[in-house]
XYZ file of N, CA, C and O in Angstrom:
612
model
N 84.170 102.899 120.553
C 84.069 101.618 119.894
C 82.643 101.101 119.941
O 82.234 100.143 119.286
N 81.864 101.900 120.859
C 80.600 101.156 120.694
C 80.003 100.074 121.642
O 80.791 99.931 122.577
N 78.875 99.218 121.779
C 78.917 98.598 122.881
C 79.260 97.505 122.576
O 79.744 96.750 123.420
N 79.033 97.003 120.802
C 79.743 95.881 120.750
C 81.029 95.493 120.032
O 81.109 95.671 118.817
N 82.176 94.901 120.818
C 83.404 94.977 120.092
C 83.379 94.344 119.153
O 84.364 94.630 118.472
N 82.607 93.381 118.561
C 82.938 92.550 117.759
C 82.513 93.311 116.210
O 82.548 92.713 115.135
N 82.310 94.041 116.302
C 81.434 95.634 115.532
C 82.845 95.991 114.996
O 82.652 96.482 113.883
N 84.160 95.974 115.262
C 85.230 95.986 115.092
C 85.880 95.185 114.020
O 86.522 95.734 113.125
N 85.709 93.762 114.103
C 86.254 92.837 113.586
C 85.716 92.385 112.134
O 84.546 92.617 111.829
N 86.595 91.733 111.246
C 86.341 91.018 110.475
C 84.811 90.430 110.925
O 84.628 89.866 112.004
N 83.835 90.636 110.004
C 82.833 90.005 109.974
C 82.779 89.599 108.091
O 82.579 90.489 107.265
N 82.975 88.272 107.735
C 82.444 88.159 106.574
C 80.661 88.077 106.483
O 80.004 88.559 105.561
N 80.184 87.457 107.497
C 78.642 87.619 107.222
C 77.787 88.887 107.234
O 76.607 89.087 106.945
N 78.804 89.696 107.675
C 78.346 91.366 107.811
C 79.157 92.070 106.089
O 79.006 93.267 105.842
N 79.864 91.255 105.198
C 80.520 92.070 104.671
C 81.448 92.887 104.434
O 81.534 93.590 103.428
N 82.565 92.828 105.781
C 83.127 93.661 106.032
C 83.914 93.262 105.775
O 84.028 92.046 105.927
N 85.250 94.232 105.072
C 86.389 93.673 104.430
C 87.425 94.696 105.110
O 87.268 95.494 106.035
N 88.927 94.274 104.043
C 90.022 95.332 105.381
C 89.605 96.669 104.964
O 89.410 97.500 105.851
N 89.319 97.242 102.826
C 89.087 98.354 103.306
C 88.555 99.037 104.219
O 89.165 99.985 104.714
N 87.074 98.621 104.694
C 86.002 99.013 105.244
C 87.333 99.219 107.051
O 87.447 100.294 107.640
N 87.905 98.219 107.382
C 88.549 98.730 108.354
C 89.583 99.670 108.285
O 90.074 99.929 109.384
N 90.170 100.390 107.110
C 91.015 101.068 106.773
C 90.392 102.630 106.903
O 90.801 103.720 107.303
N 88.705 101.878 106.109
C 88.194 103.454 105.730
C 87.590 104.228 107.509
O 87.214 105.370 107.773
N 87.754 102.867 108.487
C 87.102 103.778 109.892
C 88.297 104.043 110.816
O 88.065 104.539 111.919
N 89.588 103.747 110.449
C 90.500 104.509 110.847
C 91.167 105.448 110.365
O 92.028 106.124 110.927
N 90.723 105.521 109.146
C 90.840 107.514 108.243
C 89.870 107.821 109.080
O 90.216 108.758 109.799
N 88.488 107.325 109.366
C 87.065 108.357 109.696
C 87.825 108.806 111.581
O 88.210 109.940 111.869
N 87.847 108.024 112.222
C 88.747 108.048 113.437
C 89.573 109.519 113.673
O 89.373 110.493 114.400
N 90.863 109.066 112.421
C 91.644 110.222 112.503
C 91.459 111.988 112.235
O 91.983 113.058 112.544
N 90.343 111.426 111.452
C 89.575 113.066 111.335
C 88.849 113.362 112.122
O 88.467 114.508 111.884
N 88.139 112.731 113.497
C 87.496 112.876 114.600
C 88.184 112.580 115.702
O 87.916 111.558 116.332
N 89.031 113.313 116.037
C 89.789 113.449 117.380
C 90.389 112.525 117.787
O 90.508 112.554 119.012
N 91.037 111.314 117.090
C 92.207 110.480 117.269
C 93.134 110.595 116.448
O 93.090 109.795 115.513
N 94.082 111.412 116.466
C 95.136 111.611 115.264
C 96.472 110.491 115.154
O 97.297 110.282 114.265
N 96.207 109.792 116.743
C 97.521 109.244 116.383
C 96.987 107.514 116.360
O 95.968 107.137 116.939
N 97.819 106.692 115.648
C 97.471 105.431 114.952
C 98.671 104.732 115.993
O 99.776 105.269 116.077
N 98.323 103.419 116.816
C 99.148 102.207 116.559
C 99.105 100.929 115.764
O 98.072 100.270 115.643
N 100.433 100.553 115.146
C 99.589 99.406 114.500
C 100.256 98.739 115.008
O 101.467 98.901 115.153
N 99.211 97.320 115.609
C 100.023 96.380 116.288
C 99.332 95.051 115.427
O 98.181 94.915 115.013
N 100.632 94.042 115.325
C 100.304 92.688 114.784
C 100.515 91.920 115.698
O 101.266 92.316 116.589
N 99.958 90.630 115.788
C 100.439 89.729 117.097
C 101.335 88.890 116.307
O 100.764 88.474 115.300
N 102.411 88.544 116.407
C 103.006 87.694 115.579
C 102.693 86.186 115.770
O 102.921 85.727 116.889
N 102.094 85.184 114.610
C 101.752 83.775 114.909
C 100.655 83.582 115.560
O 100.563 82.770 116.481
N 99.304 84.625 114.966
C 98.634 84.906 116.471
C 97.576 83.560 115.625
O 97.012 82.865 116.470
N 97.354 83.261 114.573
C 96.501 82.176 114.095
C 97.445 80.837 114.932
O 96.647 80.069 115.469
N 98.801 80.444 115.132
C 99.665 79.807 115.563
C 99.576 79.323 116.930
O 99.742 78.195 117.393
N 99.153 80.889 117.690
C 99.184 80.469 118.566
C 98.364 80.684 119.922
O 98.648 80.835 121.110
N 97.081 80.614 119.062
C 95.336 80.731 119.906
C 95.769 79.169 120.416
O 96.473 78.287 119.924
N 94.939 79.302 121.718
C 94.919 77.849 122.800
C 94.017 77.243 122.165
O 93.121 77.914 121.651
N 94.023 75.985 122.054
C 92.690 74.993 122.197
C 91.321 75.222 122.549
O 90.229 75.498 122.051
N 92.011 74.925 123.875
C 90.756 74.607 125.377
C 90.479 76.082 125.715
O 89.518 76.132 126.483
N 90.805 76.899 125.520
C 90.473 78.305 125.768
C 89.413 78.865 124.595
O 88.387 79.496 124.848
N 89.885 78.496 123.253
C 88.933 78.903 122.084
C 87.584 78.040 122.580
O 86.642 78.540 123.194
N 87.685 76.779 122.223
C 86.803 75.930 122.832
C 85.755 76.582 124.010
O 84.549 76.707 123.793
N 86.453 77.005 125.386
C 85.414 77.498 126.364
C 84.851 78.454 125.651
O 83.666 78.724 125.847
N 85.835 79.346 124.402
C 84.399 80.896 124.466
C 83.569 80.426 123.124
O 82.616 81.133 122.797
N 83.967 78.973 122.133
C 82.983 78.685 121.444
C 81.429 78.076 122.294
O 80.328 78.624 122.352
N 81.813 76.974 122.777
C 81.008 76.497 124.612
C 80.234 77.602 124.743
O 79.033 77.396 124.571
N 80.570 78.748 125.003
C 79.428 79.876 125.564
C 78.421 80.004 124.203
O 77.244 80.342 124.328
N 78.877 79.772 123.222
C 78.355 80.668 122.240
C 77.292 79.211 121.092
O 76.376 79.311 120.276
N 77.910 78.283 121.533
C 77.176 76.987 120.865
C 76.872 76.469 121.587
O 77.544 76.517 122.617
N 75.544 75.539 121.549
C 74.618 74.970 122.558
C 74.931 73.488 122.019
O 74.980 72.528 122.789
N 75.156 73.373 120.517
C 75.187 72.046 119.819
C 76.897 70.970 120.220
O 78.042 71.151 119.806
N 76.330 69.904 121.166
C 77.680 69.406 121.022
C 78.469 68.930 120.128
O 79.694 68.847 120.043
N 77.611 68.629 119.472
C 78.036 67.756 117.925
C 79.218 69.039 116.938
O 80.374 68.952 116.523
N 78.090 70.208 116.897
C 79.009 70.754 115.973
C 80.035 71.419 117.028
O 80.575 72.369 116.462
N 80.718 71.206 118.956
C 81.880 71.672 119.140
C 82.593 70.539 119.003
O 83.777 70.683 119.306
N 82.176 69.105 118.535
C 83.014 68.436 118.628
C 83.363 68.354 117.345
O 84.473 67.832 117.243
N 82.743 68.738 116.006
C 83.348 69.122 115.223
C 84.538 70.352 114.923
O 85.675 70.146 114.497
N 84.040 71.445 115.210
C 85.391 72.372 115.648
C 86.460 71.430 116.302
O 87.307 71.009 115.513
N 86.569 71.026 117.613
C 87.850 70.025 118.122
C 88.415 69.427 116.867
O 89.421 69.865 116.311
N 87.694 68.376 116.443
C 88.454 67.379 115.489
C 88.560 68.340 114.292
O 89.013 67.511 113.504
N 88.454 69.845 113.329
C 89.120 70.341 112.374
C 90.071 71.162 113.331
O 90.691 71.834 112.508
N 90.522 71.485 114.474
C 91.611 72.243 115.404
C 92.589 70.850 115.196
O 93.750 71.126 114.893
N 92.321 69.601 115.301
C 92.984 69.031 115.560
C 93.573 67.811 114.503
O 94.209 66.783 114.736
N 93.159 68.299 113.477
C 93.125 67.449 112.575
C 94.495 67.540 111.826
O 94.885 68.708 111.817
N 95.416 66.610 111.147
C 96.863 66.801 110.227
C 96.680 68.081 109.547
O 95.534 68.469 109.324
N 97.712 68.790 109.187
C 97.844 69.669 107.992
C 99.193 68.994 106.817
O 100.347 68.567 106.814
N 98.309 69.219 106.139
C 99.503 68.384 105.060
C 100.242 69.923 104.110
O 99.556 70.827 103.632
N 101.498 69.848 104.063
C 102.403 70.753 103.313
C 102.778 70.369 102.235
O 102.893 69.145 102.190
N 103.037 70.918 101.282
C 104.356 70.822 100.510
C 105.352 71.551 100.186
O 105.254 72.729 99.843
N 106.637 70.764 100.288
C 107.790 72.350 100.088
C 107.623 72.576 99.175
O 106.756 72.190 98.392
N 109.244 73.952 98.977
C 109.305 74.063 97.603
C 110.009 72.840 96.937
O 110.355 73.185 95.807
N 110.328 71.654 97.171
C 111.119 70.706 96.344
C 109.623 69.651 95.665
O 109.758 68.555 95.119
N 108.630 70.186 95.844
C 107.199 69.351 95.873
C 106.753 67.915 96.702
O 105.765 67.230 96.439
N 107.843 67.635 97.859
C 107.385 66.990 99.075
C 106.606 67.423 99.921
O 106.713 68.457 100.580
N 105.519 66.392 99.943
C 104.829 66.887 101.410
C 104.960 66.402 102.342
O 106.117 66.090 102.624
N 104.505 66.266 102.751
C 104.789 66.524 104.530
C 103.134 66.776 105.647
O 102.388 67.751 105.726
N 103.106 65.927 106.086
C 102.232 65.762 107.336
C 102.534 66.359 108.971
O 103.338 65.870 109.765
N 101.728 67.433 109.178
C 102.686 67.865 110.555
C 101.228 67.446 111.477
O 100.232 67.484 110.755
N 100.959 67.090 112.816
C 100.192 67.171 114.009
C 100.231 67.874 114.788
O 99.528 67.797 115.796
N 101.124 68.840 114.544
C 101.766 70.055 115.541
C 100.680 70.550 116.673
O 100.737 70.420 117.896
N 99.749 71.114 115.914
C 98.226 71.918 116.610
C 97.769 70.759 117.625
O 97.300 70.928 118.751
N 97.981 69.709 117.058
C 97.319 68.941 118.353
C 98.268 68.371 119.423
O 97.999 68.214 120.614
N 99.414 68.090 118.800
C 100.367 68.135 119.627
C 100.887 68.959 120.689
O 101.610 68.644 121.635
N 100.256 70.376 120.276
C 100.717 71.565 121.142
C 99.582 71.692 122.200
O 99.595 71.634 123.430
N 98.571 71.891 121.261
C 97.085 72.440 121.852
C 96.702 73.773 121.233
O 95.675 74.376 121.542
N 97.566 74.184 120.365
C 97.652 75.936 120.057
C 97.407 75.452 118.352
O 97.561 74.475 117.619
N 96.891 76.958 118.320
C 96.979 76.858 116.674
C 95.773 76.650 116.326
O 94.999 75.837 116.831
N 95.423 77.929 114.788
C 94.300 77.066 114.357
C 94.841 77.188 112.500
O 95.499 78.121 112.041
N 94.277 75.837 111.622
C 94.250 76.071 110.383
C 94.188 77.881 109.553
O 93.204 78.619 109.526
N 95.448 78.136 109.023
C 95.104 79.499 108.288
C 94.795 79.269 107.160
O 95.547 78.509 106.552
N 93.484 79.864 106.368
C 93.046 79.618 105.114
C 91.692 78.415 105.539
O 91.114 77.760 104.671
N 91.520 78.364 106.347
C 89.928 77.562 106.157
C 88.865 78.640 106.737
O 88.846 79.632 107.466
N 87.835 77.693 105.826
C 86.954 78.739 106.104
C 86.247 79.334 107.557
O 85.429 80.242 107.705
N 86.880 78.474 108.524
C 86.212 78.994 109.991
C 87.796 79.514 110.307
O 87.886 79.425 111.531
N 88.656 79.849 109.954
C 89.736 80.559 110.928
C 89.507 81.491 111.307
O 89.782 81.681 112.492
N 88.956 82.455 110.622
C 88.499 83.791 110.550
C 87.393 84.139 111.827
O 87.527 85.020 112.677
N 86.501 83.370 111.715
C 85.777 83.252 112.653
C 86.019 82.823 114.168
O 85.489 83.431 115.098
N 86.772 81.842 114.325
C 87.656 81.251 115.265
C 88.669 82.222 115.856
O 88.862 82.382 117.061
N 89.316 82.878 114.821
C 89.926 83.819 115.277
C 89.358 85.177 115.987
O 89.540 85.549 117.146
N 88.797 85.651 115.200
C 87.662 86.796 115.766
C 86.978 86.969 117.290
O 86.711 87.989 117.926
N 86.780 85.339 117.660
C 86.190 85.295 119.106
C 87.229 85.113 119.478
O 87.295 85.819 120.484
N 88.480 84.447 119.314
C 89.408 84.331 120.781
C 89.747 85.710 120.659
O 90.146 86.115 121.751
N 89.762 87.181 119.223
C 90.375 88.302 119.823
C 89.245 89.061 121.036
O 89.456 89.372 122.209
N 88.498 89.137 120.524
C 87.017 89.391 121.660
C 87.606 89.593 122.255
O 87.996 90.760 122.302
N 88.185 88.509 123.273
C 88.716 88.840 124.369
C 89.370 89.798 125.097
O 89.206 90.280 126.218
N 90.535 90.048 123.761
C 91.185 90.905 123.936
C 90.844 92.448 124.052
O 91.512 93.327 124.597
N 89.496 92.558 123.324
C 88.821 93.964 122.936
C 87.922 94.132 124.325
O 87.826 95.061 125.126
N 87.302 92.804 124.252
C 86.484 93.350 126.083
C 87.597 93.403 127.173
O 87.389 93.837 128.306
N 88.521 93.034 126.839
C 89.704 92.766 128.684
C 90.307 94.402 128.715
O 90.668 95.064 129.688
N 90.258 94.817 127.066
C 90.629 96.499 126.983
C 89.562 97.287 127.657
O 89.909 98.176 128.435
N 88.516 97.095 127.478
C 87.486 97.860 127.658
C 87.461 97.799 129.478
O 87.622 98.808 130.164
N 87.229 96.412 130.048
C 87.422 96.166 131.149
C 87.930 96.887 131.872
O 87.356 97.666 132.632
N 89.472 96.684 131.698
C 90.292 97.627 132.195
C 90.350 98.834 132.465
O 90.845 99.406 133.436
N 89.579 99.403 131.149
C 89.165 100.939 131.317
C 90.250 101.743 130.549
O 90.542 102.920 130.760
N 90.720 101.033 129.755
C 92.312 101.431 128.649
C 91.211 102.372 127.722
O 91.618 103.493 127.418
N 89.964 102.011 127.301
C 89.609 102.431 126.192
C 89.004 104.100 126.646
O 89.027 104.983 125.789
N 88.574 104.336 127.810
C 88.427 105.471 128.733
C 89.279 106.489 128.821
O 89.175 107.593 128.285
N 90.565 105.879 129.872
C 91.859 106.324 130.094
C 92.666 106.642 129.190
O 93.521 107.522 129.289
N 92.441 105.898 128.166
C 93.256 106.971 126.956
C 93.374 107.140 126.160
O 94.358 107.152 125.421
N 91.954 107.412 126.005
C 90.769 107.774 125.269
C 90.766 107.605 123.688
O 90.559 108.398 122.770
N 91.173 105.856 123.756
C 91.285 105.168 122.584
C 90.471 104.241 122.055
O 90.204 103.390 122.904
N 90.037 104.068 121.169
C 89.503 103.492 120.148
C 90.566 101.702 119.611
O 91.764 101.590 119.354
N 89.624 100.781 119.627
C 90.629 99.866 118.904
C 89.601 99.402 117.125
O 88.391 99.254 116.951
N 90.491 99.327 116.370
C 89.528 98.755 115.306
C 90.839 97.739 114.682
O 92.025 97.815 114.361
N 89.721 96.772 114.764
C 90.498 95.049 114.636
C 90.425 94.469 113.219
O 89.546 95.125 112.660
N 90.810 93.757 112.548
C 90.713 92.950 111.193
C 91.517 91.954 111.117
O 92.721 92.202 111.051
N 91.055 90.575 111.106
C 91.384 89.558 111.506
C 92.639 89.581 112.819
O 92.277 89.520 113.994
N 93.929 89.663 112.488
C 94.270 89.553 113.598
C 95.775 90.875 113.802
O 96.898 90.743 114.288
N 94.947 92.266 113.056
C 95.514 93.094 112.940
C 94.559 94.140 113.639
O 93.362 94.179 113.358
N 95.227 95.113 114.702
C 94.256 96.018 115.171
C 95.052 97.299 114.741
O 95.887 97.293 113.837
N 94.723 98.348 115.449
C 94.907 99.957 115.528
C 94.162 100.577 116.476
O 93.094 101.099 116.156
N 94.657 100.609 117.876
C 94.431 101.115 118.621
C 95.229 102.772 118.428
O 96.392 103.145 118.276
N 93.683 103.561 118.549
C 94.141 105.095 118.525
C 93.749 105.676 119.678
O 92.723 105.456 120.322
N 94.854 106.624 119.956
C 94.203 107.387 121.046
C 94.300 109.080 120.745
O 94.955 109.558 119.819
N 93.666 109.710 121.529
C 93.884 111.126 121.538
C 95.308 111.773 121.644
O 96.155 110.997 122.085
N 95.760 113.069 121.323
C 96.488 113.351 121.345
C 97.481 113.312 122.407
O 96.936 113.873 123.358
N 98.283 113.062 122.643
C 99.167 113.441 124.069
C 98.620 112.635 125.043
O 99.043 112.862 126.177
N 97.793 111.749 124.927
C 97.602 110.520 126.279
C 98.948 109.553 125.814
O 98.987 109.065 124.684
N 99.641 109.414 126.447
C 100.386 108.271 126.860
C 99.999 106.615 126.970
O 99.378 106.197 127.947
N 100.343 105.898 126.087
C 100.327 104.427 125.777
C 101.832 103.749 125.773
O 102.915 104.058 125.277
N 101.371 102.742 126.526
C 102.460 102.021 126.858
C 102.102 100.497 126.398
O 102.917 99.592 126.574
């Protein structure tokens, strides 16, 4: 995977789209990872923490102004409408603490660093070593591959 995980992920300022993540898990499978998982997190835009996104934006922004902007769009109404053309006002995200807007233009981004986590806590661990897998991420869809006959659980 490289030294940096985020080399993985959805980057729109890099250009990178799902083919481009499609086309490096064909390149993958023809270089000694034949076997594919695909894992989705279910609700995973739903159900990123607050105060947790927040600390790894904190590391990464020096400007308070613009984290207190992030807070107040995490926390701001989402307005719906059904199918009967009522809308509807929910506070849920702030009510919970979880959740971020899907379809604005920082979700993507927002999303991307809370998966980080997930890609360095793999690496950490030494999962990406041990069995001798590869993860390649897109928004909040990965494919962790490993070599033949290593065992994943």
């Amino acid at each position: 995977m490289g030294e940096n995980p985020t080399r993985q992920m959805l980057q729109p300022e890099a250009g990178r789209n799902a083919q481009q993540a499609v086309n490096e898990v064909q390149d993958t499978l023809y270089h000694g990872h034949p076997e594919v998982v695909d894992a989705d997190v279910a609700d995973y835009f739903g159900s990123i923490p607050h105060a947790e996104l927040m600390r790894s934006l904190a590391r990464r922004i020096v400007d308070g102004r613009v984290l207190h902007l992030i807070k107040m769009w995490l926390e701001c109404a989402v307005e719906d409408t059904d199918d009967k053309g009522r809308k509807r006002r929910t506070t849920e995200a702030k009510d919970s603490g979880r959740g971020i807007p899907q379809g604005s233009p920082i979700s993507p981004l927002q999303a991307n660093l809370y998966m980080r986590r997930f890609v360095l806590g793999w690496k950490k661990l030494g999962l990406e070593e041990s069995l001798g897998s590869r993860i390649v991420t897109y928004a909040d869809d990965r494919a962790p591959r490993r070599r033949e006959g290593v065992f994943m659980n």
